[in-house]
Short mmCIF file of C-alpha atoms in Angstrom, two decimals:
data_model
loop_
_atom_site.label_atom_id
_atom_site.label_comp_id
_atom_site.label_asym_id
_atom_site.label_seq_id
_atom_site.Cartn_x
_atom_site.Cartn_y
_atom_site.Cartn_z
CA UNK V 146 0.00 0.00 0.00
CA UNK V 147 0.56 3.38 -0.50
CA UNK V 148 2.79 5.35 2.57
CA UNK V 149 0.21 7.49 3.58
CA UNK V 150 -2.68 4.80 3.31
CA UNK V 151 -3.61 1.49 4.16
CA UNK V 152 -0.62 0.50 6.63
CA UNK V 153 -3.10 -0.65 9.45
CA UNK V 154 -6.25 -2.82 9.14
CA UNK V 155 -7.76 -2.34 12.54
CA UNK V 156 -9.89 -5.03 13.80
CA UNK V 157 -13.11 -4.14 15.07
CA UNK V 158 -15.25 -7.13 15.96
CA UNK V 159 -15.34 -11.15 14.51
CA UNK V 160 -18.63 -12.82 13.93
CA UNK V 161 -20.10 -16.50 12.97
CA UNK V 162 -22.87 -16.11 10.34
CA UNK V 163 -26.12 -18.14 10.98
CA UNK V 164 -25.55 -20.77 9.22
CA UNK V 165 -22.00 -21.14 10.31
CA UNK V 166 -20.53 -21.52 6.99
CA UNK V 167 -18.85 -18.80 7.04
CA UNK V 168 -18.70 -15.52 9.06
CA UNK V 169 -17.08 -11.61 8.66
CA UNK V 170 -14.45 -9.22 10.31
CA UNK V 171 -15.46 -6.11 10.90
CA UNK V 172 -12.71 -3.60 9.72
CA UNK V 173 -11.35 -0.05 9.28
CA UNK V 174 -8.47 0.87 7.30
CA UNK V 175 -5.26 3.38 8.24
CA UNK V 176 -7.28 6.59 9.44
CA UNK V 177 -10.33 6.30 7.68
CA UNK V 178 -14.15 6.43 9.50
CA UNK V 179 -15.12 4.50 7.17
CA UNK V 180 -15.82 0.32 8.37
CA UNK V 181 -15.87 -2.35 6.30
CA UNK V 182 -17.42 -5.92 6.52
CA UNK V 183 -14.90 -8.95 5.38
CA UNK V 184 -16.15 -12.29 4.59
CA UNK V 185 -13.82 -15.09 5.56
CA UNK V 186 -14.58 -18.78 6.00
CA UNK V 187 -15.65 -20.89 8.96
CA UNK V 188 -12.15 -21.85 10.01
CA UNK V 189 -10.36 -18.81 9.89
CA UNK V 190 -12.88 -17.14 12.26
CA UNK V 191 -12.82 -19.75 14.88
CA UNK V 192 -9.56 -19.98 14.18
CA UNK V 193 -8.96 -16.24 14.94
CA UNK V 194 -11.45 -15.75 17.95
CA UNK V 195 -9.72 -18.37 19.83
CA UNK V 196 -6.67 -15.76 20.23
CA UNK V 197 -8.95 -12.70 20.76
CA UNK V 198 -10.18 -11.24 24.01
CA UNK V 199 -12.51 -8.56 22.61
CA UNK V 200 -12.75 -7.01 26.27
CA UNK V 201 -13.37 -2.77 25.12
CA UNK V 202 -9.93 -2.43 26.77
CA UNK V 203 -7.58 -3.77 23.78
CA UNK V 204 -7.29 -2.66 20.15
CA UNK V 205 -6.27 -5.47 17.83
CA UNK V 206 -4.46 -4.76 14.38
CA UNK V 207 -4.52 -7.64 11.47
CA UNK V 208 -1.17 -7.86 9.62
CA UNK V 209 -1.01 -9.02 5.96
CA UNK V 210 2.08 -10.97 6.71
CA UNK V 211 1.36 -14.28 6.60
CA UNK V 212 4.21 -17.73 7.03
CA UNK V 213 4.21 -20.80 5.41
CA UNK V 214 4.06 -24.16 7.67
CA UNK V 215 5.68 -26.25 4.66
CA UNK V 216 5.04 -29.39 6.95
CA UNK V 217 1.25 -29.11 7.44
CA UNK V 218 0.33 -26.95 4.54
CA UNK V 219 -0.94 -24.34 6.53
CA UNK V 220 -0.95 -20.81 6.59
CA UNK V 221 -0.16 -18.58 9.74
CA UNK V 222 -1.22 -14.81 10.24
CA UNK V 223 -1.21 -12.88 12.99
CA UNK V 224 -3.27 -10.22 15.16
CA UNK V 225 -1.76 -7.70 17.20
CA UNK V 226 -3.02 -6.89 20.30
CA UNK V 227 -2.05 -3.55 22.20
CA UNK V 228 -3.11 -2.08 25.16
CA UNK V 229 -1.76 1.15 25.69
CA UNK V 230 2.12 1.23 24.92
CA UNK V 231 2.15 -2.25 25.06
CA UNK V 232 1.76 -4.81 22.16
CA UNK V 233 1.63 -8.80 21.75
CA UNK V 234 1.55 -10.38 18.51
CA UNK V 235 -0.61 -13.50 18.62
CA UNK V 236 -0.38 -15.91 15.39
CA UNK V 237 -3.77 -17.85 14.31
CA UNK V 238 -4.07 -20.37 11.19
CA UNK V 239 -5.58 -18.74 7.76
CA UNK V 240 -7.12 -20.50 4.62
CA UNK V 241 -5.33 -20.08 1.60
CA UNK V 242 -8.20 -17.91 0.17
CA UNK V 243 -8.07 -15.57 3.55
CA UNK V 244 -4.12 -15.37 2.67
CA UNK V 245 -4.63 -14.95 -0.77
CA UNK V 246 -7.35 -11.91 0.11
CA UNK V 247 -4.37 -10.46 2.64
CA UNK V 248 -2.25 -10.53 -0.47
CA UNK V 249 -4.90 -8.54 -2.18
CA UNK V 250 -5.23 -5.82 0.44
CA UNK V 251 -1.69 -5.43 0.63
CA UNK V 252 -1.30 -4.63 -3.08
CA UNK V 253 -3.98 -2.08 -2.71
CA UNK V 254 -2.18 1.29 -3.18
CA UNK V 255 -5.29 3.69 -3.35
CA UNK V 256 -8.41 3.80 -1.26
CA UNK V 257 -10.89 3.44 -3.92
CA UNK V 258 -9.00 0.32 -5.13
CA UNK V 259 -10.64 -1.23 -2.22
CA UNK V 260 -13.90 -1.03 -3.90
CA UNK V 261 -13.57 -4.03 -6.30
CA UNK V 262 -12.38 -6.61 -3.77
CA UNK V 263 -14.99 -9.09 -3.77
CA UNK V 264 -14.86 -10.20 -0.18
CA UNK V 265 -14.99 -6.39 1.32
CA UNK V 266 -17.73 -4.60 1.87
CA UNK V 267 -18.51 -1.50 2.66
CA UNK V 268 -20.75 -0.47 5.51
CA UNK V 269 -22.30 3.03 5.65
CA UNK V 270 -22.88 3.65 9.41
CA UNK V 271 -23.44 7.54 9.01
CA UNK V 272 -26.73 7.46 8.09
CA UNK V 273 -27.93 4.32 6.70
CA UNK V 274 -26.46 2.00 9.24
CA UNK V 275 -27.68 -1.65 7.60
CA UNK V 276 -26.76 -1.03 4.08
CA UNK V 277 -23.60 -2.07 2.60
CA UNK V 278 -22.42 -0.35 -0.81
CA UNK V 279 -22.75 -2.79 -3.88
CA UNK V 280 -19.13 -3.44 -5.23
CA UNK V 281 -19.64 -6.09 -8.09
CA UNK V 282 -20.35 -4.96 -11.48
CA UNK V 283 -24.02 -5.22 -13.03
CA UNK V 284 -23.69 -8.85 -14.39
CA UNK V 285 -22.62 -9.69 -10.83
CA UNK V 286 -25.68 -8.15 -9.22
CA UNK V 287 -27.97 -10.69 -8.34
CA UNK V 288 -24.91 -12.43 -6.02
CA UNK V 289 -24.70 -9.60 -4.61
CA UNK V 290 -27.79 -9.15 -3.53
CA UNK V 291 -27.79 -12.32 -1.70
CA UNK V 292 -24.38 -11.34 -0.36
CA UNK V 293 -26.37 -7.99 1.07
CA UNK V 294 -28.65 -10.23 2.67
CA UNK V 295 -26.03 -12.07 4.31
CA UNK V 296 -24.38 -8.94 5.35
CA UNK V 297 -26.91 -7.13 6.99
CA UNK V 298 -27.98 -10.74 8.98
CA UNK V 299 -23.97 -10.42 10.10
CA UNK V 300 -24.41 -6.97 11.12
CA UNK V 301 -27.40 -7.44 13.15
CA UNK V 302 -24.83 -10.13 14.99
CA UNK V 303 -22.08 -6.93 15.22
CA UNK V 304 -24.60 -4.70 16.93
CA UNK V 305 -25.14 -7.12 19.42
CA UNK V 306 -21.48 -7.93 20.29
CA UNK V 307 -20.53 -4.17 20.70
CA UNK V 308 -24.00 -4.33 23.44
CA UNK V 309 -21.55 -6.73 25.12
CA UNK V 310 -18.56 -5.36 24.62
CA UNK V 311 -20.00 -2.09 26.10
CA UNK V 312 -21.50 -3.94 29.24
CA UNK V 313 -18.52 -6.26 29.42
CA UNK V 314 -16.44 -2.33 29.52
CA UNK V 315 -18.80 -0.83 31.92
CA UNK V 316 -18.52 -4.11 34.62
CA UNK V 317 -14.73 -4.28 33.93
CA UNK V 318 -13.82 -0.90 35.28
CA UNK V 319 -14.73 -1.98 38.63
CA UNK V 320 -11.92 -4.25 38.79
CA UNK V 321 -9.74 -4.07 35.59
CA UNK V 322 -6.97 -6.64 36.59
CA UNK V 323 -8.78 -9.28 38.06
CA UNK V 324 -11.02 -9.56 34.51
CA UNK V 325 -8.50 -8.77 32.28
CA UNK V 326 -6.91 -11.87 33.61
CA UNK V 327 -9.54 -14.41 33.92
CA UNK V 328 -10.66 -13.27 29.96
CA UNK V 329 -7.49 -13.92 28.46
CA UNK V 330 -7.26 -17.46 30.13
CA UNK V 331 -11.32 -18.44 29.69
CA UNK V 332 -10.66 -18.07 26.17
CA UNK V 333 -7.39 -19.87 25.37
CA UNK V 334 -9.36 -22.26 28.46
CA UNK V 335 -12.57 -22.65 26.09
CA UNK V 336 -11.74 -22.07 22.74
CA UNK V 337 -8.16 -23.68 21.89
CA UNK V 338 -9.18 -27.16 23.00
CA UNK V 339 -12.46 -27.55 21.61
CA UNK V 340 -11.72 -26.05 18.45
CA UNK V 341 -9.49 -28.83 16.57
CA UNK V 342 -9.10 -26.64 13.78
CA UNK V 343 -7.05 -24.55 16.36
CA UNK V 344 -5.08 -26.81 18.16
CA UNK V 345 -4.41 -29.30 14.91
CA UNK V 346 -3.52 -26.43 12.52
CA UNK V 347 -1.88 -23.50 14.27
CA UNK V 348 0.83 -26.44 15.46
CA UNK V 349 3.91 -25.96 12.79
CA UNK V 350 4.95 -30.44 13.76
CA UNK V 351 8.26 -30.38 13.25
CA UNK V 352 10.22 -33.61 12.51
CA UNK V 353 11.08 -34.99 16.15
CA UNK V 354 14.21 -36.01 17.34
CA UNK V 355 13.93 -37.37 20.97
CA UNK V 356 16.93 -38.16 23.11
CA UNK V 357 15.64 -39.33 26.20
CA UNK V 358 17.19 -39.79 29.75
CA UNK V 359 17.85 -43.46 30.50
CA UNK V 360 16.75 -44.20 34.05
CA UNK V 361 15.07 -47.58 35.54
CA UNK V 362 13.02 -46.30 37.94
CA UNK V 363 10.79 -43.76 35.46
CA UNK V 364 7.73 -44.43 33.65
CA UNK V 365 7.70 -43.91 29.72
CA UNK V 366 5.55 -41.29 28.00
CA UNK V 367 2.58 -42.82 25.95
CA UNK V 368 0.07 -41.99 23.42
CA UNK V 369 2.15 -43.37 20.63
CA UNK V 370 4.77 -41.07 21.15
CA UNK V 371 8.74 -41.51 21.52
CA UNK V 372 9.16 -42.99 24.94
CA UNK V 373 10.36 -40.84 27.11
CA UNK V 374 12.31 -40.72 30.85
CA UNK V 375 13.35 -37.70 31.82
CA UNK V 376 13.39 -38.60 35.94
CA UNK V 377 16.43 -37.54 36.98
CA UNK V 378 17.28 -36.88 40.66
CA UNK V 379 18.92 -33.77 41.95
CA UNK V 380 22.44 -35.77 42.40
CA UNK V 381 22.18 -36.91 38.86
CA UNK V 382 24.90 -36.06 36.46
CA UNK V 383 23.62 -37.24 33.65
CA UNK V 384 25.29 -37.31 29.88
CA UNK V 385 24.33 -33.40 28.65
CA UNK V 386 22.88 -35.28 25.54
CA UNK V 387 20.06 -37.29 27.49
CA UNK V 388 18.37 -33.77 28.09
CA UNK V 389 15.31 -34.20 26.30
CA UNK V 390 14.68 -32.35 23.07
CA UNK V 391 13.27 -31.59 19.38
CA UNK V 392 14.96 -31.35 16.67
CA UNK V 393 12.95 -28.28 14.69
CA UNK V 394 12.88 -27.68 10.90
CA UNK V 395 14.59 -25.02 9.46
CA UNK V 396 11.93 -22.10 9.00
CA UNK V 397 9.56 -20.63 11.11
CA UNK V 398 8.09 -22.77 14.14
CA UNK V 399 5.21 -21.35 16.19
CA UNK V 400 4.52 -24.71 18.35
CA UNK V 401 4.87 -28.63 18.45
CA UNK V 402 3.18 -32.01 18.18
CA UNK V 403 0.76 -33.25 20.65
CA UNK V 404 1.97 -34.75 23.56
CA UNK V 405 5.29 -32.10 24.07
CA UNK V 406 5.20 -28.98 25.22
CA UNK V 407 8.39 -26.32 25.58
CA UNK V 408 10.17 -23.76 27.91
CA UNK V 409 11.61 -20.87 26.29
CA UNK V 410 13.35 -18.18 28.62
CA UNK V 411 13.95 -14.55 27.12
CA UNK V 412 16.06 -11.49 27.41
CA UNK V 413 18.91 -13.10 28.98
CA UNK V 414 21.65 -14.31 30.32
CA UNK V 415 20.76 -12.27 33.42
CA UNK V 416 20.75 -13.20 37.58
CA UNK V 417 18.13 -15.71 37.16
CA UNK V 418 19.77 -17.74 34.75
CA UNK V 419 21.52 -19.96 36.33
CA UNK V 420 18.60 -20.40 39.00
CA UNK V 421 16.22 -21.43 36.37
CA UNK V 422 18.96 -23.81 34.91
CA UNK V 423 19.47 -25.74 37.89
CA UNK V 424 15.48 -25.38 38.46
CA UNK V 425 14.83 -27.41 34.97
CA UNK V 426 17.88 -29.55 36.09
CA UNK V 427 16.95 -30.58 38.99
CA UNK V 428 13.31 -32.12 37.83
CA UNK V 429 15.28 -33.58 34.45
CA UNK V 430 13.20 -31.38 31.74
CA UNK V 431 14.78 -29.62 29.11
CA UNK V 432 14.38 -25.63 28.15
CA UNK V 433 15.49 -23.07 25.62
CA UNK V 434 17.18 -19.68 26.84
CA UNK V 435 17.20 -16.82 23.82
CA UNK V 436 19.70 -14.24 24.76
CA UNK V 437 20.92 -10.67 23.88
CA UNK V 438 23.69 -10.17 22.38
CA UNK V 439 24.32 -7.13 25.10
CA UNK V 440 23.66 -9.49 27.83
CA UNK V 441 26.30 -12.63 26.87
CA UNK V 442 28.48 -9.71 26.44
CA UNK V 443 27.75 -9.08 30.19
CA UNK V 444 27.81 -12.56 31.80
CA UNK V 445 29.64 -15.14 29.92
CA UNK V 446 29.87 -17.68 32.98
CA UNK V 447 26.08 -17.81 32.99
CA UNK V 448 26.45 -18.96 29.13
CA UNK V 449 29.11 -21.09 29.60
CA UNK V 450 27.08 -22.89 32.80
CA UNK V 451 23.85 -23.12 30.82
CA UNK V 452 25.77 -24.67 28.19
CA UNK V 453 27.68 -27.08 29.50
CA UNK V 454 24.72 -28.49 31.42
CA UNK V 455 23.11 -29.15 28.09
CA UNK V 456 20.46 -26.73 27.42
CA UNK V 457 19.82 -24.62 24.44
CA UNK V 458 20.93 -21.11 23.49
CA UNK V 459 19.24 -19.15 20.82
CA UNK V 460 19.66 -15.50 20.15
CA UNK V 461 17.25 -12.86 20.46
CA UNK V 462 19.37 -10.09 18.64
CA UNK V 463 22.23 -8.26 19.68
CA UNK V 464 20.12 -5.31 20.98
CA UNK V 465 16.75 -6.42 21.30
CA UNK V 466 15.77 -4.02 18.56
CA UNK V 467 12.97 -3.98 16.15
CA UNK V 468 13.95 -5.55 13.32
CA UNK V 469 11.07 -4.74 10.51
CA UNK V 470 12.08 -1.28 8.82
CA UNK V 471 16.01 -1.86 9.99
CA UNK V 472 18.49 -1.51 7.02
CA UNK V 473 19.61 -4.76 5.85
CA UNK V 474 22.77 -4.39 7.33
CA UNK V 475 21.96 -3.43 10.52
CA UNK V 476 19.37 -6.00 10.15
CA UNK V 477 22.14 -8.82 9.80
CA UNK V 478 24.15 -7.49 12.31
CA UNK V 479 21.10 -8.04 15.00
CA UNK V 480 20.77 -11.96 13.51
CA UNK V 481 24.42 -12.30 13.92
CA UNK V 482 25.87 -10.12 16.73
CA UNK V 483 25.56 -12.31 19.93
CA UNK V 484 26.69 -15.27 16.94
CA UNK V 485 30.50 -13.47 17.77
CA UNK V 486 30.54 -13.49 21.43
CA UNK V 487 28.71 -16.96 21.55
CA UNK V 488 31.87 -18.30 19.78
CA UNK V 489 34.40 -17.07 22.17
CA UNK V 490 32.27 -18.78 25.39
CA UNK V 491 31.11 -22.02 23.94
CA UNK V 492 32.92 -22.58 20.93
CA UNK V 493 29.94 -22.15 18.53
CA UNK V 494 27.28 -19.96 17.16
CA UNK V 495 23.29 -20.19 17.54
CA UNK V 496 21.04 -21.85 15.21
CA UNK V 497 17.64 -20.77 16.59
CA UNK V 498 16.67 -16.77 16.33
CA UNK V 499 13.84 -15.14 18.42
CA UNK V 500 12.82 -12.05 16.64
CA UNK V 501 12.10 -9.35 19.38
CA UNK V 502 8.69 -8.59 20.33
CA UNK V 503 7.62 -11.53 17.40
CA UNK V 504 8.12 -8.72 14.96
CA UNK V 505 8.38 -10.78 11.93
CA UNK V 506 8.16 -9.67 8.40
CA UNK V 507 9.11 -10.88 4.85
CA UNK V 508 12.31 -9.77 4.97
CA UNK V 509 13.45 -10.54 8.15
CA UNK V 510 12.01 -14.16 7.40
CA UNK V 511 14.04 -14.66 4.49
CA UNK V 512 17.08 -13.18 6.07
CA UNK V 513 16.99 -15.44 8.46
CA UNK V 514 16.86 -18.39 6.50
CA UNK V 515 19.82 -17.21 4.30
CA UNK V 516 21.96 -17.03 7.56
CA UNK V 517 20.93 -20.94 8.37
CA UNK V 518 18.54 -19.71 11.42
CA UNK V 519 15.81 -21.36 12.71
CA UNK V 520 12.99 -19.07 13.66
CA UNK V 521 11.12 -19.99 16.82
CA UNK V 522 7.88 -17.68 17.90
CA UNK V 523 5.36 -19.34 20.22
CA UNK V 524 1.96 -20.28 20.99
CA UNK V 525 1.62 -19.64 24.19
CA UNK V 526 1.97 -16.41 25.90
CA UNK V 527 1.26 -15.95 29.97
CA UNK V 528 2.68 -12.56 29.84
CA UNK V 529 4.93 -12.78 32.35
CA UNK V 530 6.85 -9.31 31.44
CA UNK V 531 3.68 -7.47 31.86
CA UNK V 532 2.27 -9.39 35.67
CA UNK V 533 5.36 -10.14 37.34
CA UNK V 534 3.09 -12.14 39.12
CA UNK V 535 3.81 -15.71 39.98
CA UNK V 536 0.40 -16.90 40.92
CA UNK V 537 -1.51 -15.01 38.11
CA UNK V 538 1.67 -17.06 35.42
CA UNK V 539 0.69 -20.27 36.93
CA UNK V 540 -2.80 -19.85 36.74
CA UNK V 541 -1.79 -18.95 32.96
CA UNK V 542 0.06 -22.36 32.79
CA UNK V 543 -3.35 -24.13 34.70
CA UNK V 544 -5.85 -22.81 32.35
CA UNK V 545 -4.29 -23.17 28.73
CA UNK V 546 -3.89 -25.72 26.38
CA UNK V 547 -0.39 -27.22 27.44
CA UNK V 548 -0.03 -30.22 24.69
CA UNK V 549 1.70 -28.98 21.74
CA UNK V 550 2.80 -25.47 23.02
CA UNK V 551 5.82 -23.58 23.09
CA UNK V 552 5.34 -21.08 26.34
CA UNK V 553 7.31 -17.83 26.13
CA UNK V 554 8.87 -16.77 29.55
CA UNK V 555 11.26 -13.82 30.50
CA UNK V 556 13.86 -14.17 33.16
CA UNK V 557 12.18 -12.85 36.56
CA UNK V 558 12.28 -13.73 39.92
CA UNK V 559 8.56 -14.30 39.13
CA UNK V 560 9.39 -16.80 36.88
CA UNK V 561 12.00 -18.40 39.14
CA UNK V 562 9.64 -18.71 41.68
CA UNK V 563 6.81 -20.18 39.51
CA UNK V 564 8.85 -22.88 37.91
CA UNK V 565 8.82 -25.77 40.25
CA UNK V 566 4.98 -25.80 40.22
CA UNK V 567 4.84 -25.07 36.42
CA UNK V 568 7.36 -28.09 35.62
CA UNK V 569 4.99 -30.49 38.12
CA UNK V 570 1.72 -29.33 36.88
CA UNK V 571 2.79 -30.00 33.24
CA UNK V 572 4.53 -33.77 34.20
CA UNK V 573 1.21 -35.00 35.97
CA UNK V 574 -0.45 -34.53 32.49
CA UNK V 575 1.39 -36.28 31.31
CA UNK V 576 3.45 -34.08 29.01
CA UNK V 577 6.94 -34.48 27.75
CA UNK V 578 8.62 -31.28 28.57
CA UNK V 579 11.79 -30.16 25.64
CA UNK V 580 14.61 -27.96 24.51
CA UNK V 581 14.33 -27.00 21.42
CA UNK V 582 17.09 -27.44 18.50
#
């Protein structure tokens, strides 16, 4: 799109249709008053509402980035969700015809060329609020006409969920934190495990490489899974290559098969590093630690420690910049940065990359893969950096859908502190916990 137009698609509300076929977003482009209604299919909605808390409190932007999952033929988008100064990106799995319409959008380099895309529609709320503007060409106009009638049933279904939203807004100001909480985890609670759609397709399945822990006296993982025994006692000084892990594919990875679930630890190496090492250690799980370049600069014993016991290091940039809209240059020199001091401490560089704040674009994507990187985002998201609350990231942990998730953690005493109970909670379900490589 143009630079002045079209750079933000703000999402305004997501609806079913009666017959559940198929159902719309309601949108509004860069600055403009103007909303519009877009049709999308069955899967991509549910898809997409499972990772929405429409609360009145958060603004979510769509991006027209979309990543390939080459191993499940599936699609990946992402939402946006900001409160404040604060922003999260959450991904959600698209239909090739709801990536090929973000494709279309994205090419758009003039208002008006918004016009003749079938699957938008625009609604005039100023002063004929239940009649969208006819877009097809004469030929077309008896489909369209049905389409209206769709449309207006939809936004009969809008006007109700802003009722809601606005009630939902007026009872939430009472007591902000307690409900911004429990919303975020009722719907990852309700909607990610009944929706298989969600939980089958937003899962990039890696291949799986499993080394396991040897030990007698533990009991195997099942479900037709890699057995696994990761009991280990806190004397044990076990081989560093019987830490449990998967082996990822190169590209991007957002979360893993059924049955595993991951530990990632940002922003380090830092004070608590070594604290949740020995943490992870001690109940014979693996874990990922993605560190700043500045920071290994800072503490190379904590690298070296972390390494040596067998865990995983990935980088999260040199500076924990923002890498869409960098130069390319600078924009290698993030990717590669800690790569220099990483060499000097443990003898080798990193394969997996973090982007910062999951700001992932085209570019940076392809980048990446030039410079042999693994990208690893996530699926699961307590925010941990925002609470700095132990209870409320366990009761994160408690609620969501563990099986298949990659959990993105920053190193806090918070963190430290909710570990233990994490790790036990997530072995009595039976889950294989993993480093990633």
């Amino acid at each position: 799109m143009s630079d002045s137009y079209g750079k933000v698609i703000e999402l305004l509300a997501v609806e079913e249709n009666d017959s559940g076929e198929s159902g719309y977003l309601r949108v509004k482009f860069s600055t403009d008053t103007v909303e519009w209604l877009w049709e999308a299919d069955r899967e991509t909605v549910q898809s997409l509402k499972a990772v929405l808390v429409m609360d009145g409190l958060h603004k979510y932007r769509l991006s027209c980035h979309t990543v390939r999952d080459v191993m499940n033929e599936t699609d990946i988008a992402q939402v946006t969700r900001t409160y404040r100064e604060e922003s999260t990106r959450y991904p959600f799995s698209c239909s090739p015809d709801f990536k090929s319409n973000l494709d279309e959008v994205k090419r758009v380099q003039h208002p008006q060329e918004l016009l003749a895309l079938s699957f938008l529609s625009r609604v005039h709320i100023d002063s004929e609020p239940h009649k969208e503007e006819n877009v097809s060409s004469e030929k077309n106009r008896p489909r369209q006409l049905r389409r209206t009638r769709r449309l207006r049933q939809s936004l009969k279904l809008v006007s109700m969920s802003v009722v809601s939203v606005f009630l939902i807004t007026v009872l939430s100001s009472f007591n902000y934190s307690h409900n911004f909480t429990d919303s975020s985890a009722d719907v990852l609670n309700q909607a990610a495990p009944t929706d298989p759609a969600f939980a089958e397709t937003t899962v990039l399945t890696p291949d799986v490489t499993v080394e396991a822990a040897v030990s007698s006296a533990g009991n195997p993982a099942e479900n037709g899974k890699s057995l696994l025994n990761t009991s280990v006692s806190k004397q044990s000084k076990e081989p560093v290559s019987q830490m449990p892990y998967v082996e990822l594919e190169e590209g991007v990875t957002y979360g893993l098969p059924e049955g595993y679930v991951a530990l990632t630890f940002d922003d380090g190496p830092s004070q608590y590093s070594v604290e949740i090492m020995s943490i992870l250690k001690e109940y014979g799980v693996g874990g990922t630690f993605f560190f700043v370049g500045t920071n290994v600069k800072k503490h190379p014993d904590y690298v070296r420690t972390i390494h040596e016991s067998g865990y995983s290091i990935g980088s999260h940039s040199m500076t924990h910049a923002k890498l869409p809209g960098l130069g390319l240059e600078m924009l290698k020199e993030e990717m590669t940065g800690p790569d220099r001091f990483l060499e000097d401490i443990i003898g080798e560089s990193s394969i997996l990359f973090r982007p910062p704040y999951g700001a992932l674009d085209e570019r940076t994507e392809s980048v990446s893969g030039q410079l042999g990187k693994k990208i690893v985002m996530w699926n699961r998201d307590p925010e941990d950096w925002l609470t700095r609350d132990q209870d409320k990231i366990v009761d994160y942990i408690k609620q969501m859908k563990a099986s298949g998730s990659i959990v993105i953690l920053h190193e806090s005493q918070a963190v430290v502190d909710s570990l233990p109970e994490i790790i036990t909670y997530l072995k009595n379900q039976n889950l294989s916990i993993v480093g990633l490589r």
